[in-house]
């Protein structure tokens, strides 16, 4: 798909224009246009003193408001890991009425920092096409990127991945900080630990960051909250958008055996209900752990057979992150943002190898955009067209996971063949 789009671009646009799009300056113009559009769109909210999506919850936390929910425990800011408190409160720099503006500017600054890193040093040329891919991805996912904590974490993870080969300690520090904002970057750290020659330094750096977080919480009297993000999730069922919820979505569409979609008001989530749904929700955790252990075993196997380390940890990061999404009973649309830093780093490392996941993730972003923010209400009312769109998105996620597993296995096999085909040393 990416090749066809490139071919179409070359046929439609003059050669001078195509050449301009291959410059770093053009990327920054693209950055300005995309971020300018979302600033204008967000202005329709913050100029009235309003927020958008989850930023309303963040504003309440930043201003010390924890809404009373009769008969239910309040949702507190500690539902996220401890360092999430920093961006949540930092966005309040202009006051509550302009909270959304503060949040937008924070993410824009982080994106600009990541783009500077992506287009610098040895990536001055190879980073241009992946940067354009990122800008198009933001066109579809910006409504979530600029309204959820994922938008803060994604650029930090991208910089960490870009630094992983030459500066593993810096990468470990950034990824550990990101994990203490939102848990999912742990999926990226694990392959780096496996593939890196400096795995001990990576591990020690992660421990040091965790110790500093614990010390900070202790000094502010909040150490008791350090594990709340693992304990405050409530009794979740199978969320509507989760990959494994797809059969119950269709059972709800056809009204089979009392299957339906309804809100879990305790955690403000839409979930599926029907025969076996509760059993599936219970099974997701052990399935998830089995897949993660299996993924780590594949990475170790490939490494021992001589797989190239940078490609291995990038493929492993995609494998683990995709597994975090596919085998998760929560399937919120912002989860797709998790995959973007890995794909951008992969495209920068080797565009040809990573064209397939790049194309897959772009279609996943497009279908997610159709689901949210465009037509989420019809989906929760079990509209068959939206059920089909969701099914397509979830199938593509599974395809992406399978692709990453096969590519990782191929890395190990091809490395083994190179060793077998190498001439024997002279005696």
Coordinates of C-alpha atoms in Angstrom, one line a residue:
X1 CA 0.0 0.0 0.0
X2 CA 2.8 2.4 0.9
X3 CA 4.5 1.7 -2.5
X4 CA 1.3 2.4 -4.4
X5 CA 0.8 5.7 -2.5
X6 CA 4.3 6.6 -3.3
X7 CA 3.8 5.8 -7.0
X8 CA 0.6 7.8 -7.1
X9 CA 2.3 10.7 -5.5
X10 CA 5.1 10.6 -8.1
X11 CA 2.6 10.6 -10.9
X12 CA 0.4 13.4 -9.6
X13 CA 3.0 15.8 -8.2
X14 CA 5.8 17.6 -10.1
X15 CA 9.3 16.3 -9.4
X16 CA 10.3 19.5 -7.6
X17 CA 7.4 19.1 -5.2
X18 CA 8.2 15.5 -4.6
X19 CA 11.8 16.5 -3.9
X20 CA 10.6 19.2 -1.4
X21 CA 8.6 16.6 0.5
X22 CA 11.9 14.7 1.0
X23 CA 13.4 17.6 3.0
X24 CA 13.4 18.1 6.8
X25 CA 11.9 21.5 6.3
X26 CA 8.8 20.0 4.7
X27 CA 8.3 17.7 7.7
X28 CA 8.3 20.7 10.0
X29 CA 5.7 22.4 7.8
X30 CA 3.6 19.2 8.0
X31 CA 4.1 19.2 11.8
X32 CA 2.8 22.8 11.9
X33 CA -0.2 22.1 9.7
X34 CA -1.3 19.0 11.7
X35 CA -0.8 20.5 15.1
X36 CA -2.3 23.8 14.0
X37 CA -5.4 22.0 12.8
X38 CA -5.8 20.3 16.2
X39 CA -5.1 23.5 18.0
X40 CA -8.0 25.2 16.1
X41 CA -10.2 22.2 16.8
X42 CA -9.4 22.1 20.5
X43 CA -10.0 25.9 20.6
X44 CA -13.7 25.3 20.0
X45 CA -13.6 23.7 23.5
X46 CA -11.0 25.6 25.6
X47 CA -12.2 29.1 24.5
X48 CA -15.5 28.2 26.2
X49 CA -13.6 26.9 29.3
X50 CA -14.4 23.3 28.3
X51 CA -12.3 20.2 27.9
X52 CA -12.5 17.2 25.6
X53 CA -12.7 13.5 26.4
X54 CA -10.4 12.4 29.3
X55 CA -8.9 15.8 29.8
X56 CA -12.0 16.7 31.9
X57 CA -11.1 13.9 34.4
X58 CA -7.5 15.2 34.4
X59 CA -8.7 18.7 35.1
X60 CA -10.7 17.6 38.0
X61 CA -7.7 15.8 39.5
X62 CA -5.4 18.8 38.9
X63 CA -7.8 21.1 40.7
X64 CA -8.3 18.7 43.6
X65 CA -11.8 17.7 42.6
X66 CA -12.8 14.0 43.0
X67 CA -16.5 13.8 42.0
X68 CA -18.7 12.0 44.5
X69 CA -20.2 8.8 43.1
X70 CA -22.9 7.6 45.4
X71 CA -22.5 4.0 46.3
X72 CA -19.2 3.7 44.4
X73 CA -15.6 4.5 45.2
X74 CA -14.3 7.7 43.5
X75 CA -11.9 7.5 40.5
X76 CA -8.7 9.0 41.8
X77 CA -5.6 10.1 39.9
X78 CA -3.7 7.1 41.3
X79 CA -5.6 4.9 38.8
X80 CA -2.5 5.8 36.7
X81 CA 1.1 5.1 37.8
X82 CA 2.7 7.8 40.0
X83 CA 4.5 9.9 37.4
X84 CA 1.3 10.6 35.5
X85 CA 0.6 13.2 38.2
X86 CA 3.3 15.4 36.6
X87 CA 1.7 16.0 33.2
X88 CA -1.8 16.1 34.8
X89 CA -0.8 19.0 37.1
X90 CA 1.5 20.6 34.6
X91 CA -1.3 21.1 32.1
X92 CA -3.1 23.3 34.7
X93 CA -0.4 26.0 34.3
X94 CA -2.9 28.4 32.6
X95 CA -5.7 27.7 35.1
X96 CA -8.7 25.4 34.9
X97 CA -10.5 27.2 32.2
X98 CA -7.6 26.8 29.8
X99 CA -6.6 23.3 31.0
X100 CA -7.2 21.7 27.5
X101 CA -4.8 24.3 26.0
X102 CA -2.2 23.5 28.5
X103 CA -2.5 19.8 27.8
X104 CA -2.3 20.3 24.1
X105 CA 0.8 22.5 24.3
X106 CA 2.5 20.0 26.6
X107 CA 2.0 17.2 24.0
X108 CA 2.9 19.5 21.1
X109 CA 6.2 20.3 22.9
X110 CA 6.9 16.6 23.5
X111 CA 6.1 15.7 19.8
X112 CA 8.4 18.5 18.7
X113 CA 11.2 17.1 20.9
X114 CA 10.7 13.6 19.4
X115 CA 10.7 15.0 15.9
X116 CA 14.0 16.8 16.5
X117 CA 15.6 13.6 17.6
X118 CA 14.0 11.6 14.7
X119 CA 15.5 14.0 12.2
X120 CA 18.9 14.5 13.7
X121 CA 22.3 12.8 13.5
X122 CA 22.4 9.6 11.4
X123 CA 18.6 9.9 10.8
X124 CA 18.8 13.2 9.0
X125 CA 17.7 11.4 5.8
X126 CA 16.2 8.1 6.9
X127 CA 13.9 9.8 9.5
X128 CA 12.1 11.9 6.9
X129 CA 9.7 9.3 5.5
X130 CA 8.9 7.8 8.9
X131 CA 8.2 11.4 10.2
X132 CA 5.7 11.9 7.4
X133 CA 4.1 8.6 8.3
X134 CA 3.8 9.9 11.9
X135 CA 2.1 13.1 10.7
X136 CA -0.5 11.1 8.7
X137 CA -1.0 8.8 11.7
X138 CA -1.7 11.9 13.9
X139 CA -4.4 13.0 11.4
X140 CA -6.5 10.0 12.4
X141 CA -5.4 9.5 16.0
X142 CA -4.9 13.1 17.1
X143 CA -8.3 13.3 18.6
X144 CA -7.1 10.7 21.1
X145 CA -3.4 11.7 21.1
X146 CA -4.2 15.2 22.3
X147 CA -6.7 14.1 24.9
X148 CA -5.2 11.1 26.7
X149 CA -2.1 10.2 28.7
X150 CA -0.9 8.1 25.7
X151 CA -0.2 11.3 23.9
X152 CA 2.3 12.3 26.6
X153 CA 4.0 8.8 26.7
X154 CA 4.3 8.1 22.9
X155 CA 7.0 10.7 22.1
X156 CA 9.0 9.7 25.2
X157 CA 8.9 6.0 24.0
X158 CA 9.9 7.0 20.5
X159 CA 13.0 8.9 21.7
X160 CA 13.8 6.0 24.0
X161 CA 13.6 3.5 21.1
X162 CA 15.8 5.7 18.9
X163 CA 18.4 5.9 21.6
X164 CA 18.3 2.2 22.5
X165 CA 21.2 1.1 20.3
X166 CA 23.8 3.7 21.0
X167 CA 22.7 5.0 24.4
X168 CA 21.0 2.1 26.2
X169 CA 21.1 3.7 29.7
X170 CA 19.3 6.9 28.4
X171 CA 16.8 4.7 26.6
X172 CA 16.2 2.7 29.8
X173 CA 15.7 5.9 31.8
X174 CA 13.2 7.3 29.3
X175 CA 11.3 4.1 29.0
X176 CA 11.2 3.6 32.7
X177 CA 9.8 7.1 33.2
X178 CA 7.3 6.4 30.5
X179 CA 6.2 3.2 32.3
X180 CA 5.6 5.1 35.5
X181 CA 3.3 7.4 33.5
X182 CA 1.3 4.6 31.7
X183 CA 2.2 0.9 32.1
X184 CA 2.4 -0.1 28.4
X185 CA 6.0 1.0 27.7
X186 CA 7.0 -2.1 29.8
X187 CA 6.2 -4.0 26.6
X188 CA 9.1 -2.1 24.9
X189 CA 11.6 -2.5 27.8
X190 CA 11.5 -6.3 27.9
X191 CA 12.8 -6.9 24.3
X192 CA 15.6 -4.3 24.9
X193 CA 16.7 -6.2 28.0
X194 CA 16.7 -9.4 26.1
X195 CA 18.5 -8.1 23.0
X196 CA 20.9 -5.5 24.5
X197 CA 24.6 -6.3 25.3
X198 CA 24.2 -3.8 28.1
X199 CA 21.1 -5.5 29.7
X200 CA 22.5 -5.2 33.2
X201 CA 22.8 -1.5 32.8
X202 CA 19.3 -1.3 31.4
X203 CA 18.0 -3.3 34.4
X204 CA 19.9 -1.2 36.9
X205 CA 18.6 2.0 35.3
X206 CA 15.0 0.8 35.6
X207 CA 15.5 -0.1 39.3
X208 CA 17.1 3.3 39.9
X209 CA 14.1 5.1 38.3
X210 CA 11.7 3.0 40.3
X211 CA 13.6 3.8 43.5
X212 CA 13.5 7.5 42.8
X213 CA 9.8 7.3 42.1
X214 CA 9.3 5.5 45.4
X215 CA 11.5 8.1 47.2
X216 CA 9.5 10.9 45.7
X217 CA 6.2 9.4 46.8
X218 CA 7.6 8.8 50.3
X219 CA 8.7 12.4 50.6
X220 CA 5.3 13.7 49.8
X221 CA 3.5 11.2 52.0
X222 CA 2.0 9.2 49.0
X223 CA 4.0 6.0 49.2
X224 CA 0.9 4.1 50.0
X225 CA -0.4 4.9 46.5
X226 CA 2.6 3.4 44.6
X227 CA 0.6 0.2 43.6
X228 CA -2.8 1.8 43.3
X229 CA -2.7 1.7 39.5
X230 CA -2.8 -2.1 39.7
X231 CA -5.5 -2.2 42.3
X232 CA -8.0 0.5 41.3
X233 CA -9.2 -1.0 38.0
X234 CA -12.3 -2.5 39.5
X235 CA -13.9 -5.8 38.4
X236 CA -13.6 -5.3 34.6
X237 CA -15.5 -7.5 32.2
X238 CA -14.7 -7.7 28.4
X239 CA -14.7 -4.2 27.1
X240 CA -16.6 -3.5 23.9
X241 CA -13.6 -2.8 21.7
X242 CA -11.3 -5.5 23.0
X243 CA -10.1 -8.0 20.4
X244 CA -11.6 -11.0 22.1
X245 CA -14.9 -9.3 22.6
X246 CA -15.7 -9.5 18.9
X247 CA -17.9 -12.7 19.1
X248 CA -20.1 -11.1 21.8
X249 CA -20.4 -7.9 19.8
X250 CA -21.9 -9.9 17.0
X251 CA -24.1 -11.9 19.4
X252 CA -25.3 -8.5 20.6
X253 CA -26.0 -7.3 17.0
X254 CA -28.3 -10.3 16.5
X255 CA -29.6 -10.4 20.0
X256 CA -28.6 -14.0 20.6
X257 CA -29.0 -15.6 24.0
X258 CA -29.6 -12.3 25.7
X259 CA -26.2 -10.9 24.7
X260 CA -25.9 -7.1 24.9
X261 CA -23.6 -4.1 25.3
X262 CA -24.0 -2.0 28.5
X263 CA -22.1 0.4 30.6
X264 CA -20.0 -0.7 33.6
X265 CA -20.7 2.5 35.5
X266 CA -18.2 1.7 38.2
X267 CA -15.3 2.3 35.8
X268 CA -17.2 4.3 33.0
X269 CA -16.7 1.6 30.4
X270 CA -18.9 -0.1 27.8
X271 CA -18.7 -3.9 28.1
X272 CA -20.1 -7.0 26.4
X273 CA -22.4 -9.4 28.2
X274 CA -23.6 -12.8 27.1
X275 CA -22.9 -16.6 27.4
X276 CA -19.3 -17.1 28.4
X277 CA -18.3 -13.4 28.5
X278 CA -17.4 -13.6 32.2
X279 CA -15.3 -16.7 31.7
X280 CA -13.5 -15.1 28.8
X281 CA -12.7 -12.0 31.0
X282 CA -11.3 -14.3 33.7
X283 CA -9.2 -16.2 31.1
X284 CA -7.6 -13.1 29.6
X285 CA -5.0 -12.6 32.3
X286 CA -3.5 -16.1 32.2
X287 CA -3.6 -16.0 28.4
X288 CA -1.9 -12.7 28.4
X289 CA 0.9 -14.0 30.7
X290 CA 1.4 -17.1 28.5
X291 CA 1.7 -15.0 25.4
X292 CA 4.2 -12.7 27.0
X293 CA 6.3 -15.6 28.2
X294 CA 6.1 -17.2 24.8
X295 CA 7.1 -13.9 23.1
X296 CA 10.2 -13.6 25.4
X297 CA 11.1 -17.2 24.6
X298 CA 11.0 -16.5 20.9
X299 CA 13.2 -13.5 21.3
X300 CA 15.8 -15.4 23.4
X301 CA 15.7 -18.2 20.8
X302 CA 16.3 -15.8 17.9
X303 CA 19.1 -14.0 19.8
X304 CA 20.9 -17.3 20.5
X305 CA 20.9 -18.0 16.8
X306 CA 22.6 -14.8 16.0
X307 CA 19.7 -12.4 15.1
X308 CA 20.7 -8.8 14.5
X309 CA 20.1 -7.1 17.8
X310 CA 18.6 -3.8 16.7
X311 CA 16.1 -5.5 14.4
X312 CA 15.4 -8.1 17.1
X313 CA 14.4 -5.6 19.8
X314 CA 12.3 -3.6 17.4
X315 CA 10.5 -6.7 16.2
X316 CA 10.2 -7.8 19.8
X317 CA 8.8 -4.4 20.8
X318 CA 6.1 -4.7 18.1
X319 CA 5.4 -8.3 19.2
X320 CA 5.1 -7.5 22.8
X321 CA 3.1 -4.3 22.3
X322 CA 0.7 -6.0 19.9
X323 CA 0.2 -8.8 22.4
X324 CA -0.5 -6.2 25.1
X325 CA -3.4 -5.0 23.0
X326 CA -4.7 -8.3 21.5
X327 CA -4.7 -10.2 24.7
X328 CA -6.2 -7.4 26.8
X329 CA -9.8 -7.4 28.0
X330 CA -9.7 -3.6 27.8
X331 CA -9.5 -2.4 24.2
X332 CA -9.8 1.4 24.4
X333 CA -9.2 3.2 21.1
X334 CA -6.2 5.1 22.4
X335 CA -4.3 1.8 22.7
X336 CA -3.5 2.0 19.0
X337 CA -1.2 4.9 19.9
X338 CA 1.0 2.4 21.7
X339 CA 2.1 0.9 18.4
X340 CA 3.1 4.1 16.7
X341 CA 6.5 4.7 18.3
X342 CA 7.6 1.1 17.5
X343 CA 6.6 1.4 13.9
X344 CA 8.2 4.8 13.5
X345 CA 11.5 3.5 14.9
X346 CA 11.2 0.4 12.7
X347 CA 10.6 2.4 9.5
X348 CA 13.6 4.5 10.4
X349 CA 15.8 1.5 10.9
X350 CA 14.7 -0.3 7.7
X351 CA 11.8 1.2 5.6
X352 CA 11.5 -1.8 3.3
X353 CA 11.2 -4.3 6.2
X354 CA 8.7 -2.3 8.1
X355 CA 6.4 -1.2 5.2
X356 CA 3.9 -4.0 6.1
X357 CA 3.3 -3.0 9.7
X358 CA 3.4 0.6 8.7
X359 CA 0.5 0.0 6.2
X360 CA -1.4 -2.2 8.6
X361 CA -1.2 0.3 11.5
X362 CA -2.3 3.2 9.2
X363 CA -5.4 1.2 8.3
X364 CA -5.9 0.4 12.0
X365 CA -5.7 4.1 12.8
X366 CA -8.3 4.9 10.1
X367 CA -10.8 2.3 11.3
X368 CA -10.2 3.4 14.9
X369 CA -11.0 7.0 13.8
X370 CA -14.2 5.8 12.3
X371 CA -15.0 4.0 15.6
X372 CA -14.0 7.0 17.8
X373 CA -14.7 9.8 17.6
X374 CA -17.0 9.5 14.6
X375 CA -19.5 6.7 15.2
X376 CA -19.0 5.4 18.8
X377 CA -22.6 5.8 19.7
X378 CA -23.9 3.5 17.0
X379 CA -21.3 1.0 18.0
X380 CA -22.4 0.8 21.6
X381 CA -26.0 0.4 20.3
X382 CA -24.8 -2.7 18.3
X383 CA -25.1 -1.2 14.8
X384 CA -24.0 -4.0 12.3
X385 CA -22.0 -1.6 10.1
X386 CA -19.9 -0.4 13.1
X387 CA -19.6 -3.9 14.4
X388 CA -18.1 -4.8 11.0
X389 CA -15.6 -1.8 11.2
X390 CA -14.6 -2.9 14.7
X391 CA -14.2 -6.5 13.5
X392 CA -11.9 -5.3 10.7
X393 CA -9.8 -3.3 13.1
X394 CA -9.5 -6.2 15.5
X395 CA -8.6 -8.7 12.7
X396 CA -5.9 -6.3 11.5
X397 CA -4.5 -6.2 15.1
X398 CA -4.2 -10.0 15.1
X399 CA -2.6 -9.9 11.6
X400 CA 0.0 -7.4 13.0
X401 CA 0.7 -9.7 15.9
X402 CA 1.1 -12.7 13.7
X403 CA 3.4 -10.7 11.3
X404 CA 5.6 -9.7 14.2
X405 CA 5.9 -13.3 15.5
X406 CA 6.7 -14.6 12.0
X407 CA 9.3 -11.9 11.4
X408 CA 11.0 -12.6 14.7
X409 CA 11.1 -16.3 13.9
X410 CA 12.5 -15.5 10.5
X411 CA 15.3 -13.4 12.1
X412 CA 16.4 -16.4 14.1
X413 CA 16.1 -18.8 11.1
X414 CA 18.0 -16.5 8.7
X415 CA 20.7 -16.0 11.2
X416 CA 21.1 -19.7 11.7
X417 CA 21.3 -20.2 7.9
X418 CA 24.1 -17.5 7.7
X419 CA 26.1 -19.4 10.3
X420 CA 25.6 -22.7 8.5
X421 CA 26.5 -21.3 5.1
X422 CA 29.6 -19.5 6.3
X423 CA 32.8 -21.1 5.0
X424 CA 34.8 -23.1 7.6
X425 CA 37.9 -21.3 8.9
X426 CA 41.2 -22.2 7.3
X427 CA 43.3 -24.6 9.3

